[in-house]
């Protein structure tokens, strides 16, 4: 009602949008509570899995048992025949080892070339211990990796307020009123970004205050969550600009986010992109984000890592430009 009164008076400030969105969200607070709960669960799950799986690598060996590969730090499964390649994609095994016709071990993996090389050293008898050779992701990378998908999904969840304005023809009223249209859009963008970023950071802050090892510093988390929230917001606004129904936009967005996040390796390492398919995955902003946080936590931020995080910001900017342009075309330029 407050928003409609301001529209009728021809006065609409960004604070009016923020206040209106907050009041509407409070009427649907279950969405926000579920989103915060999923974020909290992702942090807890990442901490547990990091502590349990940090130094283990799952290996499938095809053929009779050989003492050569019975090495500490490796979780070995002995098989009579070569497993389907999908077992590697599903992360059931990190690598599959089999002897070829010449008697030399062949290593199949979709993970990094570094894993292949280190396994070869073990098989050649040049290294006796596997523990510590193949490092899993560290705690901070796991936490941000697990949070990645849920934070992206929150954008489409909160942007439903923007979609509802389209459904209720509120945008037509704003477009014909003497109100700066960019203030309306900016208000929604700031609201969605804040509702994603602030609770997520508070979850990390709470974990840190409880003495839980979270990997990155709080300042680094603030930056990473801010960038990821920006990507989530921009993608949500962009996608909703092409749909008139909030539920349709939400379903489409979640499908895209889940598939692309899994392929990008947000939950586990999908490799260094040694195949043509792996190289294609680097077009996904999630892949570049994961690449950056891995290098950041290992204090190995180089030129390529900086390009990766800039690529994420560029993709976000492109999404919001497309979304704003499409919305203005439909409600401003089309009217004129």
mmCIF file of C-alpha atoms in Angstrom:
data_model
loop_
_atom_site.group_PDB
_atom_site.id
_atom_site.type_symbol
_atom_site.label_atom_id
_atom_site.label_comp_id
_atom_site.label_asym_id
_atom_site.label_seq_id
_atom_site.Cartn_x
_atom_site.Cartn_y
_atom_site.Cartn_z
ATOM 1 C CA UNK A 1 0.000 0.000 0.000
ATOM 2 C CA UNK A 2 2.872 2.367 0.843
ATOM 3 C CA UNK A 3 4.498 1.665 -2.517
ATOM 4 C CA UNK A 4 1.257 2.244 -4.403
ATOM 5 C CA UNK A 5 0.700 5.569 -2.603
ATOM 6 C CA UNK A 6 4.189 6.721 -3.530
ATOM 7 C CA UNK A 7 3.589 5.745 -7.150
ATOM 8 C CA UNK A 8 0.378 7.760 -7.236
ATOM 9 C CA UNK A 9 2.186 10.781 -5.757
ATOM 10 C CA UNK A 10 5.008 10.399 -8.262
ATOM 11 C CA UNK A 11 7.516 9.948 -5.467
ATOM 12 C CA UNK A 12 9.473 6.754 -5.264
ATOM 13 C CA UNK A 13 12.793 6.426 -3.461
ATOM 14 C CA UNK A 14 15.032 3.394 -3.233
ATOM 15 C CA UNK A 15 14.289 3.207 0.502
ATOM 16 C CA UNK A 16 10.615 2.852 -0.344
ATOM 17 C CA UNK A 17 11.427 -0.162 -2.512
ATOM 18 C CA UNK A 18 13.621 -1.690 0.194
ATOM 19 C CA UNK A 19 10.998 -1.166 2.887
ATOM 20 C CA UNK A 20 8.237 -2.526 0.671
ATOM 21 C CA UNK A 21 10.278 -5.611 -0.298
ATOM 22 C CA UNK A 22 11.137 -6.273 3.345
ATOM 23 C CA UNK A 23 7.496 -6.078 4.418
ATOM 24 C CA UNK A 24 6.497 -8.446 1.633
ATOM 25 C CA UNK A 25 9.289 -10.864 2.494
ATOM 26 C CA UNK A 26 8.218 -10.892 6.131
ATOM 27 C CA UNK A 27 4.844 -12.157 4.948
ATOM 28 C CA UNK A 28 6.692 -15.023 3.258
ATOM 29 C CA UNK A 29 9.427 -15.436 5.850
ATOM 30 C CA UNK A 30 9.420 -19.222 5.473
ATOM 31 C CA UNK A 31 11.407 -18.780 2.238
ATOM 32 C CA UNK A 32 14.091 -16.791 4.043
ATOM 33 C CA UNK A 33 14.261 -19.231 6.971
ATOM 34 C CA UNK A 34 14.672 -22.199 4.614
ATOM 35 C CA UNK A 35 17.415 -20.392 2.676
ATOM 36 C CA UNK A 36 19.337 -19.529 5.849
ATOM 37 C CA UNK A 37 18.873 -23.087 7.110
ATOM 38 C CA UNK A 38 20.321 -24.532 3.889
ATOM 39 C CA UNK A 39 23.281 -22.158 4.111
ATOM 40 C CA UNK A 40 23.926 -23.239 7.696
ATOM 41 C CA UNK A 41 23.677 -26.920 6.731
ATOM 42 C CA UNK A 42 26.126 -26.415 3.864
ATOM 43 C CA UNK A 43 28.704 -24.950 6.261
ATOM 44 C CA UNK A 44 28.267 -27.794 8.763
ATOM 45 C CA UNK A 45 28.444 -30.423 6.015
ATOM 46 C CA UNK A 46 31.572 -28.866 4.525
ATOM 47 C CA UNK A 47 33.320 -28.842 7.921
ATOM 48 C CA UNK A 48 32.426 -32.496 8.603
ATOM 49 C CA UNK A 49 33.417 -33.757 5.166
ATOM 50 C CA UNK A 50 36.678 -31.815 5.140
ATOM 51 C CA UNK A 51 37.748 -33.348 8.439
ATOM 52 C CA UNK A 52 36.837 -36.871 7.335
ATOM 53 C CA UNK A 53 37.935 -36.916 3.702
ATOM 54 C CA UNK A 54 40.825 -34.478 3.640
ATOM 55 C CA UNK A 55 43.646 -36.968 3.024
ATOM 56 C CA UNK A 56 41.815 -39.898 1.412
ATOM 57 C CA UNK A 57 41.586 -40.725 -2.265
ATOM 58 C CA UNK A 58 39.343 -43.486 -3.600
ATOM 59 C CA UNK A 59 41.068 -45.799 -6.067
ATOM 60 C CA UNK A 60 39.597 -48.679 -8.074
ATOM 61 C CA UNK A 61 42.161 -51.296 -9.164
ATOM 62 C CA UNK A 62 41.144 -53.751 -11.885
ATOM 63 C CA UNK A 63 42.773 -57.167 -11.547
ATOM 64 C CA UNK A 64 44.315 -59.328 -8.815
ATOM 65 C CA UNK A 65 45.543 -57.721 -5.613
ATOM 66 C CA UNK A 66 49.102 -56.438 -5.836
ATOM 67 C CA UNK A 67 51.075 -55.273 -2.832
ATOM 68 C CA UNK A 68 52.598 -52.488 -4.887
ATOM 69 C CA UNK A 69 49.479 -50.343 -4.627
ATOM 70 C CA UNK A 70 48.508 -51.197 -1.058
ATOM 71 C CA UNK A 71 49.650 -47.840 0.183
ATOM 72 C CA UNK A 72 48.654 -45.821 3.232
ATOM 73 C CA UNK A 73 46.372 -42.881 2.509
ATOM 74 C CA UNK A 74 44.571 -44.637 -0.372
ATOM 75 C CA UNK A 75 41.110 -46.155 -0.106
ATOM 76 C CA UNK A 76 41.382 -49.066 -2.580
ATOM 77 C CA UNK A 77 38.554 -51.073 -4.147
ATOM 78 C CA UNK A 78 39.530 -54.211 -6.087
ATOM 79 C CA UNK A 79 37.451 -54.967 -9.197
ATOM 80 C CA UNK A 80 37.359 -57.829 -11.682
ATOM 81 C CA UNK A 81 36.425 -55.628 -14.623
ATOM 82 C CA UNK A 82 36.702 -52.018 -15.719
ATOM 83 C CA UNK A 83 33.903 -49.894 -14.190
ATOM 84 C CA UNK A 84 31.784 -47.504 -16.239
ATOM 85 C CA UNK A 85 33.294 -44.078 -16.777
ATOM 86 C CA UNK A 86 30.241 -42.639 -15.072
ATOM 87 C CA UNK A 87 31.687 -43.873 -11.762
ATOM 88 C CA UNK A 88 34.404 -41.237 -12.163
ATOM 89 C CA UNK A 89 31.900 -38.530 -13.046
ATOM 90 C CA UNK A 90 29.778 -39.439 -10.003
ATOM 91 C CA UNK A 91 32.929 -39.199 -7.851
ATOM 92 C CA UNK A 92 32.609 -42.828 -6.746
ATOM 93 C CA UNK A 93 36.277 -43.250 -7.609
ATOM 94 C CA UNK A 94 38.964 -40.603 -7.989
ATOM 95 C CA UNK A 95 40.895 -42.852 -10.334
ATOM 96 C CA UNK A 96 40.753 -46.311 -11.917
ATOM 97 C CA UNK A 97 43.967 -48.300 -12.385
ATOM 98 C CA UNK A 98 44.412 -51.197 -14.817
ATOM 99 C CA UNK A 99 47.378 -52.999 -16.410
ATOM 100 C CA UNK A 100 47.727 -52.787 -20.169
ATOM 101 C CA UNK A 101 49.102 -55.459 -22.527
ATOM 102 C CA UNK A 102 52.692 -54.428 -21.782
ATOM 103 C CA UNK A 103 52.198 -54.856 -18.042
ATOM 104 C CA UNK A 104 52.294 -51.140 -17.322
ATOM 105 C CA UNK A 105 49.636 -49.569 -15.135
ATOM 106 C CA UNK A 106 47.227 -47.201 -16.868
ATOM 107 C CA UNK A 107 45.478 -44.558 -14.791
ATOM 108 C CA UNK A 108 42.051 -43.234 -15.744
ATOM 109 C CA UNK A 109 40.825 -40.108 -13.952
ATOM 110 C CA UNK A 110 38.850 -36.960 -14.648
ATOM 111 C CA UNK A 111 40.688 -35.183 -11.852
ATOM 112 C CA UNK A 112 43.854 -33.141 -12.223
ATOM 113 C CA UNK A 113 46.987 -34.288 -13.996
ATOM 114 C CA UNK A 114 48.765 -33.842 -10.671
ATOM 115 C CA UNK A 115 46.776 -36.738 -9.204
ATOM 116 C CA UNK A 116 47.731 -38.948 -12.151
ATOM 117 C CA UNK A 117 51.413 -38.109 -11.757
ATOM 118 C CA UNK A 118 51.446 -38.748 -8.018
ATOM 119 C CA UNK A 119 49.651 -42.058 -8.394
ATOM 120 C CA UNK A 120 52.199 -43.056 -11.019
ATOM 121 C CA UNK A 121 54.991 -42.408 -8.524
ATOM 122 C CA UNK A 122 53.298 -44.739 -6.045
ATOM 123 C CA UNK A 123 52.833 -47.459 -8.670
ATOM 124 C CA UNK A 124 56.458 -47.145 -9.773
ATOM 125 C CA UNK A 125 57.549 -47.689 -6.195
ATOM 126 C CA UNK A 126 59.180 -44.275 -5.973
ATOM 127 C CA UNK A 127 56.862 -43.216 -3.159
ATOM 128 C CA UNK A 128 55.822 -45.563 -0.373
ATOM 129 C CA UNK A 129 53.209 -43.468 1.402
ATOM 130 C CA UNK A 130 50.067 -42.058 -0.148
ATOM 131 C CA UNK A 131 48.970 -39.956 2.804
ATOM 132 C CA UNK A 132 49.589 -36.272 2.216
ATOM 133 C CA UNK A 133 50.506 -36.762 -1.415
ATOM 134 C CA UNK A 134 47.048 -36.103 -2.767
ATOM 135 C CA UNK A 135 45.557 -33.192 -0.931
ATOM 136 C CA UNK A 136 41.803 -32.726 -0.820
ATOM 137 C CA UNK A 137 40.236 -29.335 -0.777
ATOM 138 C CA UNK A 138 40.808 -27.261 2.291
ATOM 139 C CA UNK A 139 38.062 -26.205 4.655
ATOM 140 C CA UNK A 140 37.441 -22.720 3.226
ATOM 141 C CA UNK A 141 37.158 -23.960 -0.358
ATOM 142 C CA UNK A 142 34.770 -26.695 0.739
ATOM 143 C CA UNK A 143 32.589 -24.235 2.657
ATOM 144 C CA UNK A 144 32.339 -21.754 -0.214
ATOM 145 C CA UNK A 145 31.923 -24.600 -2.713
ATOM 146 C CA UNK A 146 28.990 -26.033 -0.774
ATOM 147 C CA UNK A 147 27.469 -22.575 -0.238
ATOM 148 C CA UNK A 148 27.844 -21.655 -3.902
ATOM 149 C CA UNK A 149 24.778 -23.440 -5.257
ATOM 150 C CA UNK A 150 22.529 -22.456 -2.361
ATOM 151 C CA UNK A 151 23.505 -18.790 -2.589
ATOM 152 C CA UNK A 152 22.805 -18.764 -6.320
ATOM 153 C CA UNK A 153 19.392 -20.341 -5.732
ATOM 154 C CA UNK A 154 18.548 -17.695 -3.129
ATOM 155 C CA UNK A 155 18.751 -15.004 -5.802
ATOM 156 C CA UNK A 156 15.858 -16.462 -7.779
ATOM 157 C CA UNK A 157 13.958 -17.045 -4.541
ATOM 158 C CA UNK A 158 14.120 -13.399 -3.444
ATOM 159 C CA UNK A 159 13.764 -11.970 -6.961
ATOM 160 C CA UNK A 160 10.249 -13.432 -7.057
ATOM 161 C CA UNK A 161 9.146 -10.069 -5.605
ATOM 162 C CA UNK A 162 10.314 -8.417 -8.835
ATOM 163 C CA UNK A 163 8.490 -11.116 -10.825
ATOM 164 C CA UNK A 164 5.322 -10.606 -8.798
ATOM 165 C CA UNK A 165 5.385 -6.901 -9.652
ATOM 166 C CA UNK A 166 5.357 -7.922 -13.304
ATOM 167 C CA UNK A 167 2.511 -10.370 -12.733
ATOM 168 C CA UNK A 168 0.432 -7.750 -10.907
ATOM 169 C CA UNK A 169 1.173 -5.136 -13.620
ATOM 170 C CA UNK A 170 2.872 -2.885 -11.080
ATOM 171 C CA UNK A 171 5.664 -2.146 -13.565
ATOM 172 C CA UNK A 172 3.193 -0.688 -16.079
ATOM 173 C CA UNK A 173 2.048 1.794 -13.434
ATOM 174 C CA UNK A 174 5.612 2.721 -12.564
ATOM 175 C CA UNK A 175 6.507 3.123 -16.246
ATOM 176 C CA UNK A 176 3.729 5.683 -16.858
ATOM 177 C CA UNK A 177 4.411 7.599 -13.651
ATOM 178 C CA UNK A 178 6.989 10.419 -13.305
ATOM 179 C CA UNK A 179 9.366 8.109 -11.462
ATOM 180 C CA UNK A 180 12.951 7.245 -12.361
ATOM 181 C CA UNK A 181 12.670 3.595 -13.453
ATOM 182 C CA UNK A 182 16.293 2.899 -12.534
ATOM 183 C CA UNK A 183 15.539 3.688 -8.871
ATOM 184 C CA UNK A 184 12.919 0.976 -8.832
ATOM 185 C CA UNK A 185 15.271 -1.608 -10.369
ATOM 186 C CA UNK A 186 18.198 -0.554 -8.170
ATOM 187 C CA UNK A 187 16.026 -0.976 -5.083
ATOM 188 C CA UNK A 188 15.237 -4.579 -5.985
ATOM 189 C CA UNK A 189 18.879 -5.317 -6.791
ATOM 190 C CA UNK A 190 20.147 -3.924 -3.480
ATOM 191 C CA UNK A 191 17.430 -5.767 -1.539
ATOM 192 C CA UNK A 192 18.147 -9.169 -3.130
ATOM 193 C CA UNK A 193 21.921 -8.748 -2.765
ATOM 194 C CA UNK A 194 21.633 -7.765 0.894
ATOM 195 C CA UNK A 195 19.245 -10.568 1.769
ATOM 196 C CA UNK A 196 21.673 -13.098 0.294
ATOM 197 C CA UNK A 197 24.949 -11.657 1.532
ATOM 198 C CA UNK A 198 24.208 -10.526 5.102
ATOM 199 C CA UNK A 199 22.662 -13.718 6.546
ATOM 200 C CA UNK A 200 25.301 -15.845 4.799
ATOM 201 C CA UNK A 201 28.114 -13.809 6.297
ATOM 202 C CA UNK A 202 26.473 -13.950 9.734
ATOM 203 C CA UNK A 203 26.470 -17.763 9.512
ATOM 204 C CA UNK A 204 30.231 -17.708 8.855
ATOM 205 C CA UNK A 205 30.748 -15.125 11.591
ATOM 206 C CA UNK A 206 28.849 -17.313 14.052
ATOM 207 C CA UNK A 207 30.906 -20.365 13.125
ATOM 208 C CA UNK A 208 34.124 -18.390 13.567
ATOM 209 C CA UNK A 209 33.023 -17.069 16.974
ATOM 210 C CA UNK A 210 32.283 -20.650 18.073
ATOM 211 C CA UNK A 211 35.890 -21.564 17.287
ATOM 212 C CA UNK A 212 35.164 -23.531 14.107
ATOM 213 C CA UNK A 213 38.026 -23.455 11.586
ATOM 214 C CA UNK A 214 36.545 -21.757 8.512
ATOM 215 C CA UNK A 215 39.660 -21.452 6.344
ATOM 216 C CA UNK A 216 39.421 -17.914 5.006
ATOM 217 C CA UNK A 217 39.574 -14.746 7.069
ATOM 218 C CA UNK A 218 36.321 -12.899 7.743
ATOM 219 C CA UNK A 219 37.410 -10.144 5.360
ATOM 220 C CA UNK A 220 38.012 -12.701 2.612
ATOM 221 C CA UNK A 221 34.618 -14.265 3.295
ATOM 222 C CA UNK A 222 32.974 -10.847 3.088
ATOM 223 C CA UNK A 223 34.506 -10.337 -0.357
ATOM 224 C CA UNK A 224 33.736 -13.845 -1.642
ATOM 225 C CA UNK A 225 30.147 -13.852 -0.370
ATOM 226 C CA UNK A 226 29.666 -10.344 -1.765
ATOM 227 C CA UNK A 227 30.847 -11.386 -5.235
ATOM 228 C CA UNK A 228 28.771 -14.571 -5.191
ATOM 229 C CA UNK A 229 25.692 -12.678 -3.990
ATOM 230 C CA UNK A 230 26.203 -10.172 -6.803
ATOM 231 C CA UNK A 231 26.320 -13.007 -9.351
ATOM 232 C CA UNK A 232 23.203 -14.556 -7.826
ATOM 233 C CA UNK A 233 21.295 -11.263 -7.873
ATOM 234 C CA UNK A 234 22.271 -10.342 -11.420
ATOM 235 C CA UNK A 235 21.433 -13.780 -12.798
ATOM 236 C CA UNK A 236 18.057 -13.776 -11.023
ATOM 237 C CA UNK A 237 17.072 -10.322 -12.323
ATOM 238 C CA UNK A 238 18.252 -11.253 -15.818
ATOM 239 C CA UNK A 239 16.266 -14.487 -15.938
ATOM 240 C CA UNK A 240 13.134 -12.940 -14.420
ATOM 241 C CA UNK A 241 13.197 -10.231 -17.078
ATOM 242 C CA UNK A 242 12.436 -12.940 -19.668
ATOM 243 C CA UNK A 243 9.581 -14.570 -17.728
ATOM 244 C CA UNK A 244 6.242 -13.137 -16.638
ATOM 245 C CA UNK A 245 5.596 -15.877 -14.076
ATOM 246 C CA UNK A 246 7.669 -16.164 -10.886
ATOM 247 C CA UNK A 247 7.285 -19.941 -10.576
ATOM 248 C CA UNK A 248 8.372 -20.543 -14.163
ATOM 249 C CA UNK A 249 11.456 -18.346 -13.703
ATOM 250 C CA UNK A 250 12.276 -20.065 -10.413
ATOM 251 C CA UNK A 251 12.058 -23.566 -11.930
ATOM 252 C CA UNK A 252 14.188 -22.621 -14.927
ATOM 253 C CA UNK A 253 16.794 -20.864 -12.792
ATOM 254 C CA UNK A 254 17.134 -23.686 -10.262
ATOM 255 C CA UNK A 255 17.564 -26.265 -13.015
ATOM 256 C CA UNK A 256 20.332 -24.218 -14.616
ATOM 257 C CA UNK A 257 22.016 -23.491 -11.276
ATOM 258 C CA UNK A 258 22.024 -27.095 -10.017
ATOM 259 C CA UNK A 259 23.370 -28.565 -13.265
ATOM 260 C CA UNK A 260 26.000 -25.890 -13.888
ATOM 261 C CA UNK A 261 27.184 -25.856 -10.247
ATOM 262 C CA UNK A 262 27.688 -29.631 -10.162
ATOM 263 C CA UNK A 263 29.544 -29.581 -13.491
ATOM 264 C CA UNK A 264 31.649 -26.643 -12.291
ATOM 265 C CA UNK A 265 32.866 -28.708 -9.331
ATOM 266 C CA UNK A 266 31.262 -26.788 -6.491
ATOM 267 C CA UNK A 267 30.839 -29.958 -4.394
ATOM 268 C CA UNK A 268 33.983 -31.835 -5.424
ATOM 269 C CA UNK A 269 36.927 -31.391 -7.750
ATOM 270 C CA UNK A 270 35.980 -32.167 -11.356
ATOM 271 C CA UNK A 271 39.534 -31.770 -12.619
ATOM 272 C CA UNK A 272 41.742 -29.165 -14.228
ATOM 273 C CA UNK A 273 40.009 -29.122 -17.605
ATOM 274 C CA UNK A 274 42.373 -31.419 -19.474
ATOM 275 C CA UNK A 275 39.652 -32.463 -21.964
ATOM 276 C CA UNK A 276 37.709 -30.341 -24.425
ATOM 277 C CA UNK A 277 34.673 -30.694 -22.184
ATOM 278 C CA UNK A 278 36.737 -29.559 -19.207
ATOM 279 C CA UNK A 279 37.824 -26.469 -21.113
ATOM 280 C CA UNK A 280 34.195 -25.678 -21.974
ATOM 281 C CA UNK A 281 33.310 -25.770 -18.282
ATOM 282 C CA UNK A 282 35.546 -22.763 -17.689
ATOM 283 C CA UNK A 283 32.891 -20.642 -19.387
ATOM 284 C CA UNK A 284 30.750 -21.268 -16.303
ATOM 285 C CA UNK A 285 31.335 -18.469 -13.783
ATOM 286 C CA UNK A 286 31.033 -21.021 -10.948
ATOM 287 C CA UNK A 287 34.073 -22.870 -12.321
ATOM 288 C CA UNK A 288 36.148 -19.704 -12.296
ATOM 289 C CA UNK A 289 34.912 -18.853 -8.814
ATOM 290 C CA UNK A 290 35.971 -22.266 -7.476
ATOM 291 C CA UNK A 291 39.327 -21.920 -9.232
ATOM 292 C CA UNK A 292 39.895 -18.563 -7.537
ATOM 293 C CA UNK A 293 38.962 -19.667 -4.010
ATOM 294 C CA UNK A 294 41.201 -22.749 -4.251
ATOM 295 C CA UNK A 295 44.180 -20.576 -5.177
ATOM 296 C CA UNK A 296 43.261 -17.942 -2.595
ATOM 297 C CA UNK A 297 43.188 -20.456 0.261
ATOM 298 C CA UNK A 298 46.504 -21.957 -0.829
ATOM 299 C CA UNK A 299 48.095 -18.473 -1.069
ATOM 300 C CA UNK A 300 48.677 -19.047 -4.782
ATOM 301 C CA UNK A 301 46.712 -16.146 -6.269
ATOM 302 C CA UNK A 302 48.330 -15.566 -9.655
ATOM 303 C CA UNK A 303 47.402 -13.739 -12.829
ATOM 304 C CA UNK A 304 45.100 -16.542 -13.990
ATOM 305 C CA UNK A 305 43.301 -16.607 -10.633
ATOM 306 C CA UNK A 306 42.752 -12.842 -10.787
ATOM 307 C CA UNK A 307 41.360 -13.185 -14.306
ATOM 308 C CA UNK A 308 38.987 -15.868 -13.001
ATOM 309 C CA UNK A 309 37.412 -13.666 -10.325
ATOM 310 C CA UNK A 310 37.230 -10.746 -12.755
ATOM 311 C CA UNK A 311 35.423 -13.052 -15.183
ATOM 312 C CA UNK A 312 32.820 -13.806 -12.497
ATOM 313 C CA UNK A 313 32.272 -10.086 -11.926
ATOM 314 C CA UNK A 314 32.089 -9.472 -15.684
ATOM 315 C CA UNK A 315 29.482 -12.223 -16.114
ATOM 316 C CA UNK A 316 27.457 -10.700 -13.281
ATOM 317 C CA UNK A 317 27.653 -7.271 -14.891
ATOM 318 C CA UNK A 318 26.584 -8.707 -18.241
ATOM 319 C CA UNK A 319 23.603 -10.449 -16.623
ATOM 320 C CA UNK A 320 22.382 -7.261 -14.973
ATOM 321 C CA UNK A 321 22.866 -5.182 -18.134
ATOM 322 C CA UNK A 322 20.795 -7.684 -20.109
ATOM 323 C CA UNK A 323 18.140 -7.845 -17.393
ATOM 324 C CA UNK A 324 17.791 -4.079 -17.012
ATOM 325 C CA UNK A 325 17.854 -3.483 -20.773
ATOM 326 C CA UNK A 326 15.198 -6.148 -21.376
ATOM 327 C CA UNK A 327 12.955 -4.738 -18.634
ATOM 328 C CA UNK A 328 13.308 -1.168 -19.906
ATOM 329 C CA UNK A 329 12.634 -2.354 -23.463
ATOM 330 C CA UNK A 330 9.401 -4.017 -22.354
ATOM 331 C CA UNK A 331 8.111 -1.231 -20.107
ATOM 332 C CA UNK A 332 9.804 2.022 -21.158
ATOM 333 C CA UNK A 333 11.078 1.933 -24.746
ATOM 334 C CA UNK A 334 8.135 -0.141 -25.954
ATOM 335 C CA UNK A 335 5.687 2.346 -24.434
ATOM 336 C CA UNK A 336 7.385 5.273 -26.124
#
